PDB file of C-alpha atoms in Angstrom:
ATOM      1  CA  MET R   1     -13.352  13.336 -20.752  1.00  0.00           C
ATOM      2  CA  GLY R   2     -15.675  11.450 -18.354  1.00  0.00           C
ATOM      3  CA  ASN R   3     -15.262  10.604 -14.711  1.00  0.00           C
ATOM      4  CA  GLU R   4     -12.300   8.567 -13.601  1.00  0.00           C
ATOM      5  CA  GLY R   5     -13.372   4.957 -13.154  1.00  0.00           C
ATOM      6  CA  ALA R   6     -12.757   2.864 -10.058  1.00  0.00           C
ATOM      7  CA  VAL R   7     -13.808  -0.494  -8.676  1.00  0.00           C
ATOM      8  CA  VAL R   8     -15.372  -0.108  -5.241  1.00  0.00           C
ATOM      9  CA  ASP R   9     -15.525  -2.934  -2.729  1.00  0.00           C
ATOM     10  CA  ALA R  10     -17.987  -3.613   0.061  1.00  0.00           C
ATOM     11  CA  SER R  11     -15.682  -2.285   2.803  1.00  0.00           C
ATOM     12  CA  VAL R  12     -15.731   1.213   1.318  1.00  0.00           C
ATOM     13  CA  MET R  13     -19.375   1.179   0.250  1.00  0.00           C
ATOM     14  CA  ALA R  14     -20.623  -0.208   3.587  1.00  0.00           C
ATOM     15  CA  SER R  15     -18.607   2.397   5.497  1.00  0.00           C
ATOM     16  CA  TRP R  16     -20.286   5.148   3.543  1.00  0.00           C
ATOM     17  CA  ILE R  17     -23.884   3.934   3.352  1.00  0.00           C
ATOM     18  CA  PHE R  18     -24.090   2.691   6.942  1.00  0.00           C
ATOM     19  CA  GLY R  19     -22.372   5.741   8.446  1.00  0.00           C
ATOM     20  CA  GLU R  20     -19.428   3.839   9.878  1.00  0.00           C
ATOM     21  CA  PRO R  21     -16.383   5.637  11.346  1.00  0.00           C
ATOM     22  CA  ARG R  22     -14.655   5.847   7.956  1.00  0.00           C
ATOM     23  CA  ALA R  23     -17.759   7.198   6.177  1.00  0.00           C
ATOM     24  CA  ALA R  24     -16.188  10.583   5.402  1.00  0.00           C
ATOM     25  CA  ARG R  25     -13.069   8.908   3.988  1.00  0.00           C
ATOM     26  CA  ALA R  26     -15.239   6.556   1.919  1.00  0.00           C
ATOM     27  CA  LYS R  27     -17.278   9.458   0.564  1.00  0.00           C
ATOM     28  CA  SER R  28     -14.121  11.302  -0.496  1.00  0.00           C
ATOM     29  CA  LEU R  29     -12.765   8.173  -2.218  1.00  0.00           C
ATOM     30  CA  LEU R  30     -16.013   7.726  -4.158  1.00  0.00           C
ATOM     31  CA  ALA R  31     -16.520  11.366  -5.141  1.00  0.00           C
ATOM     32  CA  GLY R  32     -16.382  12.104  -8.853  1.00  0.00           C
ATOM     33  CA  LYS R  33     -15.674   8.551  -9.936  1.00  0.00           C
ATOM     34  CA  ALA R  34     -17.533   6.262 -12.293  1.00  0.00           C
ATOM     35  CA  LEU R  35     -18.036   3.246 -10.026  1.00  0.00           C
ATOM     36  CA  TYR R  36     -17.807  -0.410 -10.978  1.00  0.00           C
ATOM     37  CA  ALA R  37     -18.339  -3.456  -8.785  1.00  0.00           C
ATOM     38  CA  PRO R  38     -18.795  -7.179  -9.138  1.00  0.00           C
ATOM     39  CA  LYS R  39     -22.438  -8.159  -8.703  1.00  0.00           C
ATOM     40  CA  LEU R  40     -21.222  -9.931  -5.578  1.00  0.00           C
ATOM     41  CA  MET R  41     -21.033  -6.591  -3.749  1.00  0.00           C
ATOM     42  CA  GLY R  42     -24.805  -6.362  -3.512  1.00  0.00           C
ATOM     43  CA  TYR R  43     -24.876  -9.628  -1.578  1.00  0.00           C
ATOM     44  CA  GLU R  44     -22.023  -8.513   0.647  1.00  0.00           C
ATOM     45  CA  LEU R  45     -23.845  -5.280   1.477  1.00  0.00           C
ATOM     46  CA  ALA R  46     -27.036  -7.230   2.220  1.00  0.00           C
ATOM     47  CA  HIS R  47     -25.014  -9.452   4.570  1.00  0.00           C
ATOM     48  CA  VAL R  48     -23.596  -6.412   6.384  1.00  0.00           C
ATOM     49  CA  ALA R  49     -27.106  -4.941   6.646  1.00  0.00           C
ATOM     50  CA  SER R  50     -28.558  -8.125   8.130  1.00  0.00           C
ATOM     51  CA  LYS R  51     -25.735  -8.352  10.697  1.00  0.00           C
ATOM     52  CA  LYS R  52     -26.193  -4.706  11.680  1.00  0.00           C
ATOM     53  CA  ALA R  53     -29.963  -5.142  11.992  1.00  0.00           C
ATOM     54  CA  ALA R  54     -29.483  -8.231  14.183  1.00  0.00           C
ATOM     55  CA  ARG R  55     -27.215  -6.240  16.528  1.00  0.00           C
ATOM     56  CA  HIS R  56     -29.432  -3.141  16.468  1.00  0.00           C
ATOM     57  CA  PRO R  57     -33.047  -4.178  15.762  1.00  0.00           C
ATOM     58  CA  GLU R  58     -34.263  -0.671  16.564  1.00  0.00           C
ATOM     59  CA  LEU R  59     -32.318   0.561  13.512  1.00  0.00           C
ATOM     60  CA  THR R  60     -33.554  -2.074  11.066  1.00  0.00           C
ATOM     61  CA  GLN R  61     -35.620   0.341   8.943  1.00  0.00           C
ATOM     62  CA  LYS R  62     -32.780   2.851   8.714  1.00  0.00           C
ATOM     63  CA  ILE R  63     -30.308   0.093   7.810  1.00  0.00           C
ATOM     64  CA  LEU R  64     -32.575  -1.323   5.108  1.00  0.00           C
ATOM     65  CA  GLN R  65     -33.194   2.154   3.694  1.00  0.00           C
ATOM     66  CA  ALA R  66     -29.429   2.677   3.447  1.00  0.00           C
ATOM     67  CA  LEU R  67     -29.082  -0.663   1.670  1.00  0.00           C
ATOM     68  CA  GLY R  68     -31.874   0.277  -0.741  1.00  0.00           C
ATOM     69  CA  LEU R  69     -30.158   3.578  -1.479  1.00  0.00           C
ATOM     70  CA  ALA R  70     -26.875   1.797  -2.195  1.00  0.00           C
ATOM     71  CA  MET R  71     -28.577  -0.535  -4.637  1.00  0.00           C
ATOM     72  CA  ARG R  72     -30.003   2.461  -6.530  1.00  0.00           C
ATOM     73  CA  LEU R  73     -26.665   4.266  -6.850  1.00  0.00           C
ATOM     74  CA  ASP R  74     -25.113   4.654 -10.266  1.00  0.00           C
ATOM     75  CA  ILE R  75     -22.832   1.637  -9.951  1.00  0.00           C
ATOM     76  CA  ASN R  76     -21.917  -0.397 -12.999  1.00  0.00           C
ATOM     77  CA  TRP R  77     -22.518  -3.989 -11.865  1.00  0.00           C
ATOM     78  CA  VAL R  78     -20.210  -6.423 -13.649  1.00  0.00           C
ATOM     79  CA  ASP R  79     -20.121 -10.203 -14.022  1.00  0.00           C
ATOM     80  CA  VAL R  80     -16.787 -11.671 -12.959  1.00  0.00           C
ATOM     81  CA  ASP R  81     -14.885 -14.463 -14.682  1.00  0.00           C
ATOM     82  CA  LEU R  82     -15.004 -16.891 -11.757  1.00  0.00           C
ATOM     83  CA  VAL R  83     -12.213 -19.115 -13.057  1.00  0.00           C
ATOM     84  CA  ALA R  84      -9.879 -16.149 -13.508  1.00  0.00           C
ATOM     85  CA  ALA R  85     -10.856 -14.699 -10.120  1.00  0.00           C
ATOM     86  CA  SER R  86     -10.300 -18.092  -8.466  1.00  0.00           C
ATOM     87  CA  ASN R  87      -6.873 -18.308 -10.073  1.00  0.00           C
ATOM     88  CA  MET R  88      -6.108 -14.851  -8.698  1.00  0.00           C
ATOM     89  CA  ALA R  89      -7.407 -15.859  -5.252  1.00  0.00           C
ATOM     90  CA  ILE R  90      -5.041 -18.834  -5.200  1.00  0.00           C
ATOM     91  CA  ALA R  91      -2.061 -16.811  -6.438  1.00  0.00           C
ATOM     92  CA  GLU R  92      -2.627 -13.935  -4.000  1.00  0.00           C
ATOM     93  CA  ASN R  93      -3.914 -15.971  -1.029  1.00  0.00           C
ATOM     94  CA  LEU R  94      -7.186 -14.018  -1.073  1.00  0.00           C
ATOM     95  CA  THR R  95     -10.769 -15.081  -0.653  1.00  0.00           C
ATOM     96  CA  ALA R  96     -12.612 -15.618  -3.907  1.00  0.00           C
ATOM     97  CA  TYR R  97     -14.803 -12.675  -2.897  1.00  0.00           C
ATOM     98  CA  ASP R  98     -11.858 -10.290  -2.545  1.00  0.00           C
ATOM     99  CA  ALA R  99     -10.210 -11.635  -5.681  1.00  0.00           C
ATOM    100  CA  SER R 100     -13.370 -10.751  -7.631  1.00  0.00           C
ATOM    101  CA  TYR R 101     -12.805  -7.062  -6.904  1.00  0.00           C
ATOM    102  CA  LEU R 102      -9.111  -7.291  -7.714  1.00  0.00           C
ATOM    103  CA  TRP R 103      -9.785  -9.197 -10.936  1.00  0.00           C
ATOM    104  CA  LEU R 104     -12.262  -6.546 -12.076  1.00  0.00           C
ATOM    105  CA  ALA R 105      -9.922  -3.650 -11.261  1.00  0.00           C
ATOM    106  CA  ARG R 106      -7.061  -5.326 -13.113  1.00  0.00           C
ATOM    107  CA  LYS R 107      -9.266  -6.203 -16.093  1.00  0.00           C
ATOM    108  CA  MET R 108     -10.461  -2.613 -16.361  1.00  0.00           C
ATOM    109  CA  GLY R 109      -7.098  -1.049 -15.537  1.00  0.00           C
ATOM    110  CA  VAL R 110      -8.598   1.155 -12.822  1.00  0.00           C
ATOM    111  CA  THR R 111      -8.037   1.831  -9.133  1.00  0.00           C
ATOM    112  CA  LEU R 112      -9.489  -0.520  -6.529  1.00  0.00           C
ATOM    113  CA  LEU R 113     -11.111   1.353  -3.640  1.00  0.00           C
ATOM    114  CA  THR R 114     -10.924  -0.783  -0.494  1.00  0.00           C
ATOM    115  CA  PHE R 115     -10.236  -0.476   3.220  1.00  0.00           C
ATOM    116  CA  ASP R 116      -9.010  -4.089   3.321  1.00  0.00           C
ATOM    117  CA  GLU R 117      -5.241  -3.962   3.922  1.00  0.00           C
ATOM    118  CA  LYS R 118      -4.530  -7.408   2.475  1.00  0.00           C
ATOM    119  CA  LEU R 119      -6.497  -6.586  -0.655  1.00  0.00           C
ATOM    120  CA  LEU R 120      -4.715  -3.225  -0.942  1.00  0.00           C
ATOM    121  CA  ARG R 121      -1.341  -4.972  -0.815  1.00  0.00           C
ATOM    122  CA  ALA R 122      -2.423  -7.433  -3.508  1.00  0.00           C
ATOM    123  CA  ALA R 123      -3.729  -4.570  -5.649  1.00  0.00           C
ATOM    124  CA  GLY R 124      -0.317  -2.917  -5.478  1.00  0.00           C
ATOM    125  CA  LYS R 125       1.426  -5.937  -7.007  1.00  0.00           C
ATOM    126  CA  LYS R 126       1.950  -6.265 -10.728  1.00  0.00           C
ATOM    127  CA  ARG R 127       1.482  -9.901 -11.675  1.00  0.00           C
ATOM    128  CA  LYS R 128       0.216 -11.860 -14.620  1.00  0.00           C
ATOM    129  CA  TYR R 129      -2.405 -14.518 -13.971  1.00  0.00           C
TER     130      TYR R 129
END
């Protein structure tokens, strides 16, 4: 049998690739899993990188290298049904961005890896949309 699949969100991926305080926890969550993410995550990681570089210009090259590495990881990038994700966002009082991760995890029937408490609570609910 192959690796266990999981949807990873930007909070976990950014923690790992940018060496944030929860990097070790993120790495352990990601280990041995086939990773899936909405294509949106690439843009979210780029946003985090640009904010970090603005705060720490001396680290810009290192930050961009980390972003480049993340984009080359073996992540299965998936298109999201925006209408379904929007419906989920409304029902769960989430942002459309967060609902995209939740929608994908529910569609695939896999775990959602996130450090976002509100998203974790929504992921724990069993609802039909």
